[in-house]
JSON list of C-alpha atoms in Angstrom, two decimals:
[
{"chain": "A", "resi": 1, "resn": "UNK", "atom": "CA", "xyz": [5.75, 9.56, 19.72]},
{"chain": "A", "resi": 2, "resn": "UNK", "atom": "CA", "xyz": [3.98, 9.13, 22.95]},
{"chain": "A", "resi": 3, "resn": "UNK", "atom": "CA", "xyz": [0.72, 10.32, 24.08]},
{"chain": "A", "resi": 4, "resn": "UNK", "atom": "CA", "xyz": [-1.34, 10.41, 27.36]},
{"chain": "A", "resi": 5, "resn": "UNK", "atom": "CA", "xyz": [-4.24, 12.38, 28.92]},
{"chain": "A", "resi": 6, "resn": "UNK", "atom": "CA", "xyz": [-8.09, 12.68, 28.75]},
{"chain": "A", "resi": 7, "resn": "UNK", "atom": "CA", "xyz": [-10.68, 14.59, 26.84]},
{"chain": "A", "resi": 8, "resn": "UNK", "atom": "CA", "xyz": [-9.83, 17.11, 25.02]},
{"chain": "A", "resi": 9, "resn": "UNK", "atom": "CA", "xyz": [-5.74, 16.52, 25.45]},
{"chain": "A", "resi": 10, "resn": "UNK", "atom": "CA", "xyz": [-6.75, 13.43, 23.75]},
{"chain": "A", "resi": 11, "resn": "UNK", "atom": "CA", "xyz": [-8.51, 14.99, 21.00]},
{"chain": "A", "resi": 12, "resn": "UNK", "atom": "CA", "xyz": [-5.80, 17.34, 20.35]},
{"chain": "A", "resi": 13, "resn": "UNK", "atom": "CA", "xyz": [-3.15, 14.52, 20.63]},
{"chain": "A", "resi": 14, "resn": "UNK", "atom": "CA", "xyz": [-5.48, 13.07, 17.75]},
{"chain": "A", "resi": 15, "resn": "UNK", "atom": "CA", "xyz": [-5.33, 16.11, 15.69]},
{"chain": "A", "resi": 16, "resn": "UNK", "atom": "CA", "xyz": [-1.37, 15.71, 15.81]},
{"chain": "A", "resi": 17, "resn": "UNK", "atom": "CA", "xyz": [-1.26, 12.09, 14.87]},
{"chain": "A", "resi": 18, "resn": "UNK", "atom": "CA", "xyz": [-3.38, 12.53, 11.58]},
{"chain": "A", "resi": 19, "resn": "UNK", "atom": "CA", "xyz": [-1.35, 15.96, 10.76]},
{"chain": "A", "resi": 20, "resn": "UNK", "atom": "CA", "xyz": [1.78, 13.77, 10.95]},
{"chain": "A", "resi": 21, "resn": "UNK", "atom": "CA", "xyz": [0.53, 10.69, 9.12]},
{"chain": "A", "resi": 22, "resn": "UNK", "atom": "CA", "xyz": [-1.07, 13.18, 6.51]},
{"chain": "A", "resi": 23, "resn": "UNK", "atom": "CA", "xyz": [2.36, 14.83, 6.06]},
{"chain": "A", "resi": 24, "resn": "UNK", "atom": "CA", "xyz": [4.06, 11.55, 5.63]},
{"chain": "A", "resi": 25, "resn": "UNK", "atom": "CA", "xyz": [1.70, 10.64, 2.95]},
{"chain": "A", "resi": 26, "resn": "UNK", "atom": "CA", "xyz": [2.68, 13.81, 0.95]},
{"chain": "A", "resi": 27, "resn": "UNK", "atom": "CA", "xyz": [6.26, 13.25, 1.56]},
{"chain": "A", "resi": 28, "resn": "UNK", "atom": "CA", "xyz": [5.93, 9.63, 0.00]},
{"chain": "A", "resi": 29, "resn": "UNK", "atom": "CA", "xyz": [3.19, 11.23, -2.85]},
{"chain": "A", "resi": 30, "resn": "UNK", "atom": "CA", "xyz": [6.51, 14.07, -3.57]},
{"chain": "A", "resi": 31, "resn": "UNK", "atom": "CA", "xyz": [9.31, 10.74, -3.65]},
{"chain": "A", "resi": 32, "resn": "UNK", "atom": "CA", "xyz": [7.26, 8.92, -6.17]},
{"chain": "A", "resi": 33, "resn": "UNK", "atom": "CA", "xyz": [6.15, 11.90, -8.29]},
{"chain": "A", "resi": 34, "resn": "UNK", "atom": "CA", "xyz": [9.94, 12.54, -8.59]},
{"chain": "A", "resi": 35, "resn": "UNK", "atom": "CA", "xyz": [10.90, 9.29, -9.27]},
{"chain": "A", "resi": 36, "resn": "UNK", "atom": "CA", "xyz": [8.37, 8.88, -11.90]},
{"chain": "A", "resi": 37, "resn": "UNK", "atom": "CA", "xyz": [9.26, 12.37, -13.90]},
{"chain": "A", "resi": 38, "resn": "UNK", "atom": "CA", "xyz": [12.82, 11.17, -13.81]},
{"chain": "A", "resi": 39, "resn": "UNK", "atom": "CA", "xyz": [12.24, 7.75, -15.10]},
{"chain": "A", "resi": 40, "resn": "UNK", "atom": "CA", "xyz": [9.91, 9.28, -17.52]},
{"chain": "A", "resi": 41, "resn": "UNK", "atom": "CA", "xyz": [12.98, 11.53, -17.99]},
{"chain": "A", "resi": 42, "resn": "UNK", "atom": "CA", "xyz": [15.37, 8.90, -18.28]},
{"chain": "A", "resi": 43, "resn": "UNK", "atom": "CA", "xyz": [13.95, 6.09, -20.04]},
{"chain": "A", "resi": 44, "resn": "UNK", "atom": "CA", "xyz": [10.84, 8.27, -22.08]},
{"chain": "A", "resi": 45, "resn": "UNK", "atom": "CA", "xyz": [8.35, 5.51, -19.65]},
{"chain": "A", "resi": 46, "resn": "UNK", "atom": "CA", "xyz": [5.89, 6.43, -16.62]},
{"chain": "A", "resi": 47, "resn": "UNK", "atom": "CA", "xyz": [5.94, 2.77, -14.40]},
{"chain": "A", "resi": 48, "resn": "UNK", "atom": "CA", "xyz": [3.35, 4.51, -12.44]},
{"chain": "A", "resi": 49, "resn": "UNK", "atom": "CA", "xyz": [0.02, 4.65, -13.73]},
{"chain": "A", "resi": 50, "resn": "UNK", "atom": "CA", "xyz": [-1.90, 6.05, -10.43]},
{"chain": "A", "resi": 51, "resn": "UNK", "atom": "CA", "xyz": [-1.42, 6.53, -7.32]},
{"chain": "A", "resi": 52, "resn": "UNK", "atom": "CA", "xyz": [-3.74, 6.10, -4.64]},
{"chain": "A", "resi": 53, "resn": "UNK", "atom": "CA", "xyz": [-3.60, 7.73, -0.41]},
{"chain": "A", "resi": 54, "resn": "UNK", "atom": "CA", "xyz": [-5.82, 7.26, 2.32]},
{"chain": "A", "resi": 55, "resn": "UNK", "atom": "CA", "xyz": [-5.95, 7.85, 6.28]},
{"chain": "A", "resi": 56, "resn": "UNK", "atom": "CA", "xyz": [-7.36, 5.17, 7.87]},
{"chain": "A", "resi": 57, "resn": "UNK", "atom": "CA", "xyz": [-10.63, 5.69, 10.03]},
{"chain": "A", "resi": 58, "resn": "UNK", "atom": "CA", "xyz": [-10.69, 5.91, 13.58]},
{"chain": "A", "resi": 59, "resn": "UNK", "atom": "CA", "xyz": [-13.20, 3.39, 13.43]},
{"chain": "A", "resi": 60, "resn": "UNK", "atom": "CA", "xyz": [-11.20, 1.37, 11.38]},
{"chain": "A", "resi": 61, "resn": "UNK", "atom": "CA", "xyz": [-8.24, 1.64, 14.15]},
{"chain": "A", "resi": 62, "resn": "UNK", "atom": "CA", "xyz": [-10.17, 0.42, 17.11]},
{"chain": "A", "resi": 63, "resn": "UNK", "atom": "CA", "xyz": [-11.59, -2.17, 15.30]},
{"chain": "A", "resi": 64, "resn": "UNK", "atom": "CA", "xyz": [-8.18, -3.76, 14.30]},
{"chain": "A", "resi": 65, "resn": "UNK", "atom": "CA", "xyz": [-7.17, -3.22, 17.79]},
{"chain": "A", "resi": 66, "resn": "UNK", "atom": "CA", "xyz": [-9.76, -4.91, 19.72]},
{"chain": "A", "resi": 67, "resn": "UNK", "atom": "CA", "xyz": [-9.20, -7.50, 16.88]},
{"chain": "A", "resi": 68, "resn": "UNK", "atom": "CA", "xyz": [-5.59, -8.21, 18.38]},
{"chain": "A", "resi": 69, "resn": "UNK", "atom": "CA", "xyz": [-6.45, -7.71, 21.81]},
{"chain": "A", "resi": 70, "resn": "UNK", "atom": "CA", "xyz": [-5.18, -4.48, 22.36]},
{"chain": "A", "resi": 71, "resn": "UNK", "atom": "CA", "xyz": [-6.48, -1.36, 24.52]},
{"chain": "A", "resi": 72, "resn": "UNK", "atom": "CA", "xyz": [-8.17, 1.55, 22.12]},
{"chain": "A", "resi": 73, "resn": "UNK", "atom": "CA", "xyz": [-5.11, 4.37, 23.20]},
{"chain": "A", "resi": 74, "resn": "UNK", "atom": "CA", "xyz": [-3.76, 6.03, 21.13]},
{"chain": "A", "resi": 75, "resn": "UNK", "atom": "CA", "xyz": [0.04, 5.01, 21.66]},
{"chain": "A", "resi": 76, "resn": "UNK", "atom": "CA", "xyz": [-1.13, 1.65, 20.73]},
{"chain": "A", "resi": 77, "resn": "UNK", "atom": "CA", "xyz": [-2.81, 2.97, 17.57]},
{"chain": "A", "resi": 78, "resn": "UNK", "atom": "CA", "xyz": [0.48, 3.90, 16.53]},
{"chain": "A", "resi": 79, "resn": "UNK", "atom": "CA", "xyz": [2.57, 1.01, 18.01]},
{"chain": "A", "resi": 80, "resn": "UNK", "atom": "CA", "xyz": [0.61, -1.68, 16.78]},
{"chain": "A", "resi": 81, "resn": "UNK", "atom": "CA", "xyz": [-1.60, -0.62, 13.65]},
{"chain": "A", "resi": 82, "resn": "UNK", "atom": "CA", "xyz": [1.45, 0.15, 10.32]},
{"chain": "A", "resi": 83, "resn": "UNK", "atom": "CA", "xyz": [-1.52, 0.58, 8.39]},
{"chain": "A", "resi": 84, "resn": "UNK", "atom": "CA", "xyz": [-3.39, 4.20, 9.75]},
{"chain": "A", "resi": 85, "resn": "UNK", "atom": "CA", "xyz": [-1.58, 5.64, 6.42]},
{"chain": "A", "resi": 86, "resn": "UNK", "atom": "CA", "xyz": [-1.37, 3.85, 3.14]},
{"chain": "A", "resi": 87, "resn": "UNK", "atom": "CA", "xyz": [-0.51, 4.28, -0.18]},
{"chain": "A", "resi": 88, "resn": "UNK", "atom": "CA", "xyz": [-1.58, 2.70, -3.21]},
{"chain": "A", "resi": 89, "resn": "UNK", "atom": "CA", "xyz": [0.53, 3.18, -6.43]},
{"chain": "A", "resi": 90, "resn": "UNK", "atom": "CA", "xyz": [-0.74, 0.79, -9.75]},
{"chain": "A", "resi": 91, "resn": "UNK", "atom": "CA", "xyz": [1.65, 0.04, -12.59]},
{"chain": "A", "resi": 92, "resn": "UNK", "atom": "CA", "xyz": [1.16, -1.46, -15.81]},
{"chain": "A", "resi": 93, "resn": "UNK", "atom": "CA", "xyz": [3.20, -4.55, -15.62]},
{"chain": "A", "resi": 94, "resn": "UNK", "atom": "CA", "xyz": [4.54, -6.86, -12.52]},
{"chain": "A", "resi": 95, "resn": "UNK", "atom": "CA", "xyz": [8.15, -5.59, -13.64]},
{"chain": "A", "resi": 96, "resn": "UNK", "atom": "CA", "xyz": [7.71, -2.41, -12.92]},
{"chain": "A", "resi": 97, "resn": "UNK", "atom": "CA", "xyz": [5.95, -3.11, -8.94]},
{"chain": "A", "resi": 98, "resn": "UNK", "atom": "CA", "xyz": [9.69, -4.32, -8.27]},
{"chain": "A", "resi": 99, "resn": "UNK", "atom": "CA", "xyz": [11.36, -1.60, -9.80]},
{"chain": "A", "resi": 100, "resn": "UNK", "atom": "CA", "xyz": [9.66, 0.91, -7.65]},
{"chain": "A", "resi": 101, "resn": "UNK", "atom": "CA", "xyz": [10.34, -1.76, -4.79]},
{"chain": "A", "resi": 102, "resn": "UNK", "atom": "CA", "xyz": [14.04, -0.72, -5.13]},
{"chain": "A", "resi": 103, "resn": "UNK", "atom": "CA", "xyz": [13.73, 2.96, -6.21]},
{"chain": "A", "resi": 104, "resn": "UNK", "atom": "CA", "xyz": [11.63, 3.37, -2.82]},
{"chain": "A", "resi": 105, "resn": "UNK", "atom": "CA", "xyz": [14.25, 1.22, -1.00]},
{"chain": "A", "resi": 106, "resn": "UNK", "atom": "CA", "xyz": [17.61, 2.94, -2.08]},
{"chain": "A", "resi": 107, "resn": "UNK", "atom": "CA", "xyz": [16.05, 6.00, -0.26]},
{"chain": "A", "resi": 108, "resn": "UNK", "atom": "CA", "xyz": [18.07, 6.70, 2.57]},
{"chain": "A", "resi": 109, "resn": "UNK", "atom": "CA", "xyz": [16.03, 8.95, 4.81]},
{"chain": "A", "resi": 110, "resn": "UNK", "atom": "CA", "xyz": [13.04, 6.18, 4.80]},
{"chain": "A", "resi": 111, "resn": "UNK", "atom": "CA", "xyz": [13.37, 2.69, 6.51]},
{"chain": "A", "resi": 112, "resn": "UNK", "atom": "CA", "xyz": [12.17, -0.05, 5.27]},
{"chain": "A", "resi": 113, "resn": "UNK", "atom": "CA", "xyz": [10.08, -2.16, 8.41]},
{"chain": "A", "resi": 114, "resn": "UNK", "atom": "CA", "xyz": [8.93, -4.92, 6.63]},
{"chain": "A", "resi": 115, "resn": "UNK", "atom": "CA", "xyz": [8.33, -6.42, 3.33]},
{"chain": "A", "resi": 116, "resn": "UNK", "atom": "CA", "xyz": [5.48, -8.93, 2.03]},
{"chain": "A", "resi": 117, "resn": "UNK", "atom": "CA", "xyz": [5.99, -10.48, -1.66]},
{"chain": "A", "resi": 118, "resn": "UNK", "atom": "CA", "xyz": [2.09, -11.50, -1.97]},
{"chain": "A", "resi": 119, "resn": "UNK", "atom": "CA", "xyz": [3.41, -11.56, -6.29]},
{"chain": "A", "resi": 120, "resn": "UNK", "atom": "CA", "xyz": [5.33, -14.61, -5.19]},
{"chain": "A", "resi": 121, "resn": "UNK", "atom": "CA", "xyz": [3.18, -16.20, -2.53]},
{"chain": "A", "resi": 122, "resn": "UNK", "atom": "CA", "xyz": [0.02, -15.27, -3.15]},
{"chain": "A", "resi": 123, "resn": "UNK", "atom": "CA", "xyz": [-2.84, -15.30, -0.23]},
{"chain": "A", "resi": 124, "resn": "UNK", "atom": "CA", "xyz": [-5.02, -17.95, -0.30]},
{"chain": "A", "resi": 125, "resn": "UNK", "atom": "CA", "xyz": [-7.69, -16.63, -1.56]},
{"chain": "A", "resi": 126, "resn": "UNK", "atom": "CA", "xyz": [-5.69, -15.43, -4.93]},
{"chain": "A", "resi": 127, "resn": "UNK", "atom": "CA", "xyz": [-4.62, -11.51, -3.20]},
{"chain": "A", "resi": 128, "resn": "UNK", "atom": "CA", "xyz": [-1.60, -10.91, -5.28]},
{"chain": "A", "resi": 129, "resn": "UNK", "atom": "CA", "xyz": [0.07, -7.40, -4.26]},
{"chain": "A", "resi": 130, "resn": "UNK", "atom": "CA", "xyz": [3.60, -6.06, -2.95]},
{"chain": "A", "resi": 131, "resn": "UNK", "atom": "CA", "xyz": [3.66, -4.63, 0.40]},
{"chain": "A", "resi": 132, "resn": "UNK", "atom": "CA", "xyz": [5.88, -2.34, 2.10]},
{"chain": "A", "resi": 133, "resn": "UNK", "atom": "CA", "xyz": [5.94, -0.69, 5.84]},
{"chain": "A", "resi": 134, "resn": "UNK", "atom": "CA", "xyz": [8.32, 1.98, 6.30]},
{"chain": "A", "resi": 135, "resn": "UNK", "atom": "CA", "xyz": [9.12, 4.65, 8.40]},
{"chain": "A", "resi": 136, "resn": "UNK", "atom": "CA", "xyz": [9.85, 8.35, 7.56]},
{"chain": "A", "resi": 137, "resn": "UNK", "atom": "CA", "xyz": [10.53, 11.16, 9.54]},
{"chain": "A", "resi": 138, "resn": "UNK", "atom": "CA", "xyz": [8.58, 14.48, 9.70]},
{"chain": "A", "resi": 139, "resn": "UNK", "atom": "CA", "xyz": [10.15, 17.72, 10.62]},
{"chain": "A", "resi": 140, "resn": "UNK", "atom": "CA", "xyz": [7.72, 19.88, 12.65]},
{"chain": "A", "resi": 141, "resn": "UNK", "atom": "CA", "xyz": [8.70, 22.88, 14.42]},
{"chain": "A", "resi": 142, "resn": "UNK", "atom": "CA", "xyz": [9.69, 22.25, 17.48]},
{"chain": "A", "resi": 143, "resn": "UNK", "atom": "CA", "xyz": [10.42, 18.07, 16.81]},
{"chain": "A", "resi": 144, "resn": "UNK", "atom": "CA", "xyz": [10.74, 15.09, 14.85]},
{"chain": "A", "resi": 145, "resn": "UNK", "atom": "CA", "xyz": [8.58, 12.42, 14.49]},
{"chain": "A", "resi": 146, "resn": "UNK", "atom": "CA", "xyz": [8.64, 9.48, 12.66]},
{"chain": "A", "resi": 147, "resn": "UNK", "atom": "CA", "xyz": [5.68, 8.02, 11.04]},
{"chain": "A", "resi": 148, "resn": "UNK", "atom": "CA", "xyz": [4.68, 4.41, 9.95]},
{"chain": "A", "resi": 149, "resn": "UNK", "atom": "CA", "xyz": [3.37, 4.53, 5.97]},
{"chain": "A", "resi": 150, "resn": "UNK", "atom": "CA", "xyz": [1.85, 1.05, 4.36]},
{"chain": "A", "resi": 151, "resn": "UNK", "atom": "CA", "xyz": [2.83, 1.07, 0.42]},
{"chain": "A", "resi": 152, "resn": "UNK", "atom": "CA", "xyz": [1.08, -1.09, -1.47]},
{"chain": "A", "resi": 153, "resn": "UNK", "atom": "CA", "xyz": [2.55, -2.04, -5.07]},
{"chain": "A", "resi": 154, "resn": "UNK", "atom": "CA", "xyz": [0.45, -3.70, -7.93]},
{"chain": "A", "resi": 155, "resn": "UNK", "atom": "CA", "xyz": [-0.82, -3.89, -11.41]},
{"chain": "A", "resi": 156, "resn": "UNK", "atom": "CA", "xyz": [-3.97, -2.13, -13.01]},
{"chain": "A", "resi": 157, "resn": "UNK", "atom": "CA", "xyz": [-5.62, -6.00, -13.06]},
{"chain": "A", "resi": 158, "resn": "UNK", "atom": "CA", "xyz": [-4.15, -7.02, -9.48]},
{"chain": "A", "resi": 159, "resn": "UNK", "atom": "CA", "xyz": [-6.29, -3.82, -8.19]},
{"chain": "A", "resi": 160, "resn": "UNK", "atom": "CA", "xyz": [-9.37, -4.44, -10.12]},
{"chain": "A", "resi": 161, "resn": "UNK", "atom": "CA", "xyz": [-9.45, -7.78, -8.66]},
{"chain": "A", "resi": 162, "resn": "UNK", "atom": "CA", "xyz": [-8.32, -6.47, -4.88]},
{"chain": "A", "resi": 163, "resn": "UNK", "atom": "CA", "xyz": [-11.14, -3.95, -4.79]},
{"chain": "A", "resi": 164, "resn": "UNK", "atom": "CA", "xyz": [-13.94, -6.74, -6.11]},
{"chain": "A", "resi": 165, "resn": "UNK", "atom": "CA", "xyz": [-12.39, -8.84, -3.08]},
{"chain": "A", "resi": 166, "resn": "UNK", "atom": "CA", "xyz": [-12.77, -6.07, -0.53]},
{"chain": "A", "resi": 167, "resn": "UNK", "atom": "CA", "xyz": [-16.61, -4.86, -1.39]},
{"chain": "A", "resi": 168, "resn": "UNK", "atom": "CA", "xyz": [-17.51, -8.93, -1.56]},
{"chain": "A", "resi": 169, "resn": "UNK", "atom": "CA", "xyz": [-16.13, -8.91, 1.88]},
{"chain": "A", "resi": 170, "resn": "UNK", "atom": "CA", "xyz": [-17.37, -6.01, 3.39]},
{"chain": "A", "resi": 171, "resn": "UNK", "atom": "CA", "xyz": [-21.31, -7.42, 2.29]},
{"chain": "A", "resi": 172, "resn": "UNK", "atom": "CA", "xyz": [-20.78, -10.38, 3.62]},
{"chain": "A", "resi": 173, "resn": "UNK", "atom": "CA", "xyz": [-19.00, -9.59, 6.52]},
{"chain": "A", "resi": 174, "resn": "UNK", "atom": "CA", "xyz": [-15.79, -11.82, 5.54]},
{"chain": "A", "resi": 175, "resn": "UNK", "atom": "CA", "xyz": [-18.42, -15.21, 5.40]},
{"chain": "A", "resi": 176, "resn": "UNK", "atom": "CA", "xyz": [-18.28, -15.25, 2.21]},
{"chain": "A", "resi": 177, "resn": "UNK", "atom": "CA", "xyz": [-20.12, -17.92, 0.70]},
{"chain": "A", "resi": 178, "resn": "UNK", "atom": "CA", "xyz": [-17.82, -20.69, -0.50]},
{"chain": "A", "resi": 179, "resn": "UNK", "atom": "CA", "xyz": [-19.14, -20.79, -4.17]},
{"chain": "A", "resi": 180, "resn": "UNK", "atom": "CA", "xyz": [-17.72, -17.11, -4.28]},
{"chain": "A", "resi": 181, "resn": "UNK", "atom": "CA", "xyz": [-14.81, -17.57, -2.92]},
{"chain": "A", "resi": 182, "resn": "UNK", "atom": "CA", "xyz": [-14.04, -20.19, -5.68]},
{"chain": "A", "resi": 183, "resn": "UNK", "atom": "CA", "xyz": [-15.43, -17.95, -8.67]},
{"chain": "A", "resi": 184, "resn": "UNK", "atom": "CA", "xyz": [-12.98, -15.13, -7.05]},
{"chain": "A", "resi": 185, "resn": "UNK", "atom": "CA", "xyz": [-9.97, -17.26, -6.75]},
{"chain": "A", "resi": 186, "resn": "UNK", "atom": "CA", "xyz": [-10.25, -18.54, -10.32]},
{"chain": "A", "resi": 187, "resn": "UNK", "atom": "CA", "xyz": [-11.00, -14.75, -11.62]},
{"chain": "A", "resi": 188, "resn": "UNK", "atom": "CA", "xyz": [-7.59, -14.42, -10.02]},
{"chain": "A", "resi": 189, "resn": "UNK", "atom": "CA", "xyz": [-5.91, -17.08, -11.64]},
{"chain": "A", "resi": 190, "resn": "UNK", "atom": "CA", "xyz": [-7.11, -14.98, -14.84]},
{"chain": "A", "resi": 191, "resn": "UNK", "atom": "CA", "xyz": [-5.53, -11.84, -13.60]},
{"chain": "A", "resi": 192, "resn": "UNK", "atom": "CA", "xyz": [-2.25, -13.56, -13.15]},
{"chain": "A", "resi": 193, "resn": "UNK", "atom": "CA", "xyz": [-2.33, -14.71, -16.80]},
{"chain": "A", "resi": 194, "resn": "UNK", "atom": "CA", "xyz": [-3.52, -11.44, -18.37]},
{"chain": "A", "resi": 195, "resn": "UNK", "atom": "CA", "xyz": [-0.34, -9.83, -16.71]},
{"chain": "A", "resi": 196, "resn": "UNK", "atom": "CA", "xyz": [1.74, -12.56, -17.35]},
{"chain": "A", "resi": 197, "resn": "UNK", "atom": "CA", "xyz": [0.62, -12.07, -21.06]},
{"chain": "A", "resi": 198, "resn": "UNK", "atom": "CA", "xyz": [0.10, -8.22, -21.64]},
{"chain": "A", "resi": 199, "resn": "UNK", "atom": "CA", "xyz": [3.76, -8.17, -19.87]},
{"chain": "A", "resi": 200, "resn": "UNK", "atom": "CA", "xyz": [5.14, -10.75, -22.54]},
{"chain": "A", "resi": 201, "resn": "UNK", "atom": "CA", "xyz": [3.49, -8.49, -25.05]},
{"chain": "A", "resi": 202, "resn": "UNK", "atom": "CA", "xyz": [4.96, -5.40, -24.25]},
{"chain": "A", "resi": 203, "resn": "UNK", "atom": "CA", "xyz": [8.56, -7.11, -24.05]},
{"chain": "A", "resi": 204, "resn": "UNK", "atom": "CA", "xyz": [7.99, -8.02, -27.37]},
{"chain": "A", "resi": 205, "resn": "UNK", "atom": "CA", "xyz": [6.88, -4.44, -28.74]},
{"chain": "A", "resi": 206, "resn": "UNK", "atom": "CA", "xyz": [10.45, -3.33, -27.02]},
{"chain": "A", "resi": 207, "resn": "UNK", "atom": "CA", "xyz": [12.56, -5.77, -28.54]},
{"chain": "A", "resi": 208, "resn": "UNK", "atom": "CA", "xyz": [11.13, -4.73, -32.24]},
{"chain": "A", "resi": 209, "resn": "UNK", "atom": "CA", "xyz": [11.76, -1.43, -31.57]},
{"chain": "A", "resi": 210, "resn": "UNK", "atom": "CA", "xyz": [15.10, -1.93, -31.26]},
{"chain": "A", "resi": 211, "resn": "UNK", "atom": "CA", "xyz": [15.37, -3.67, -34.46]}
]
């Protein structure tokens, strides 16, 4: 997907890119929605809670590009930034953030870029969340293009504590002070135990169930 020119050739080449990213967020939205009715289907159990889209801003873009060095085109928008579309989907327990790692991967018209396990090796400051880039194609009507999507996989408590993260670091401007940063890390330590827990819990439930 390649795109050159001035003005308003730019502003229509634009248009195109959101339209496609926009499309391959509902094409993801329609995979997990179907997924989730036939797991609900299946095994009477919804692993998704909520799921969550969003576009990234133009602002945003340029930003991240200048931030790596990069020229402000828009080729390089879409060659070097995975993130312009993401998606957000929140489960109940860590178990079910790699289950939907595997439904999503045993899809065969989407390919899987890269993976990050930040469950297993957490970021420094205590970010604990699955992430996925992949790639899916969009039909238009004359051609196909294919479109980068970041999917982002984690619990109800992992995003509670993501989102206090983000709004601490947008006031401060990522200098955080470092009494913060150490209150937030150890809130995180508590969000890996409540998981760890309420997961342990609802095993439990299951297995007398059974009985």
């Amino acid at each position: 997907m390649e795109y050159s020119g001035n003005g308003s050739s730019d502003v229509d080449s634009w248009k195109e890119v959101i339209l496609v990213y926009k499309s391959a967020l509902k094409e993801i939205g329609t995979k997990l929605e179907i997924l989730n009715d036939e797991f609900q289907h299946v095994h009477q159990y919804n692993p998704i809670e909520h799921i969550k889209s969003r576009i990234k801003t133009s602002e945003s873009i340029v930003k991240k590009l200048k931030r790596h060095g990069y020229e402000s085109t828009i080729d390089n928008m879409i060659k070097y930034v995975n993130d312009i579309a993401g998606i957000r989907i929140i489960c109940s327990f860590t178990t079910d953030i790699y289950r939907i790692a595997e439904m999503l991967e045993r899809q065969t018209d989407m390919n899987i870029i890269s993976v990050k396990d930040y469950i297993k090796k957490p970021k420094a400051s205590g970010y604990k969340s699955y992430h996925m880039i992949v790639s899916i194609p969009i039909y238009l009507s004359e051609k196909r293009v294919d479109a980068k999507v970041e999917i982002q996989i984690r619990t109800v408590a992992m995003d509670f504590w993501a989102s206090l993260e983000h709004k601490i670091n947008y006031k401060f401007d990522v200098n955080v002070p470092e009494h913060i940063k150490e209150e937030l890390y150890e809130c995180a330590k508590m969000v890996s135990a409540l998981d760890a827990k309420m997961l342990s819990l609802n095993e439990e439930v299951k297995a007398l169930s059974l009985v």
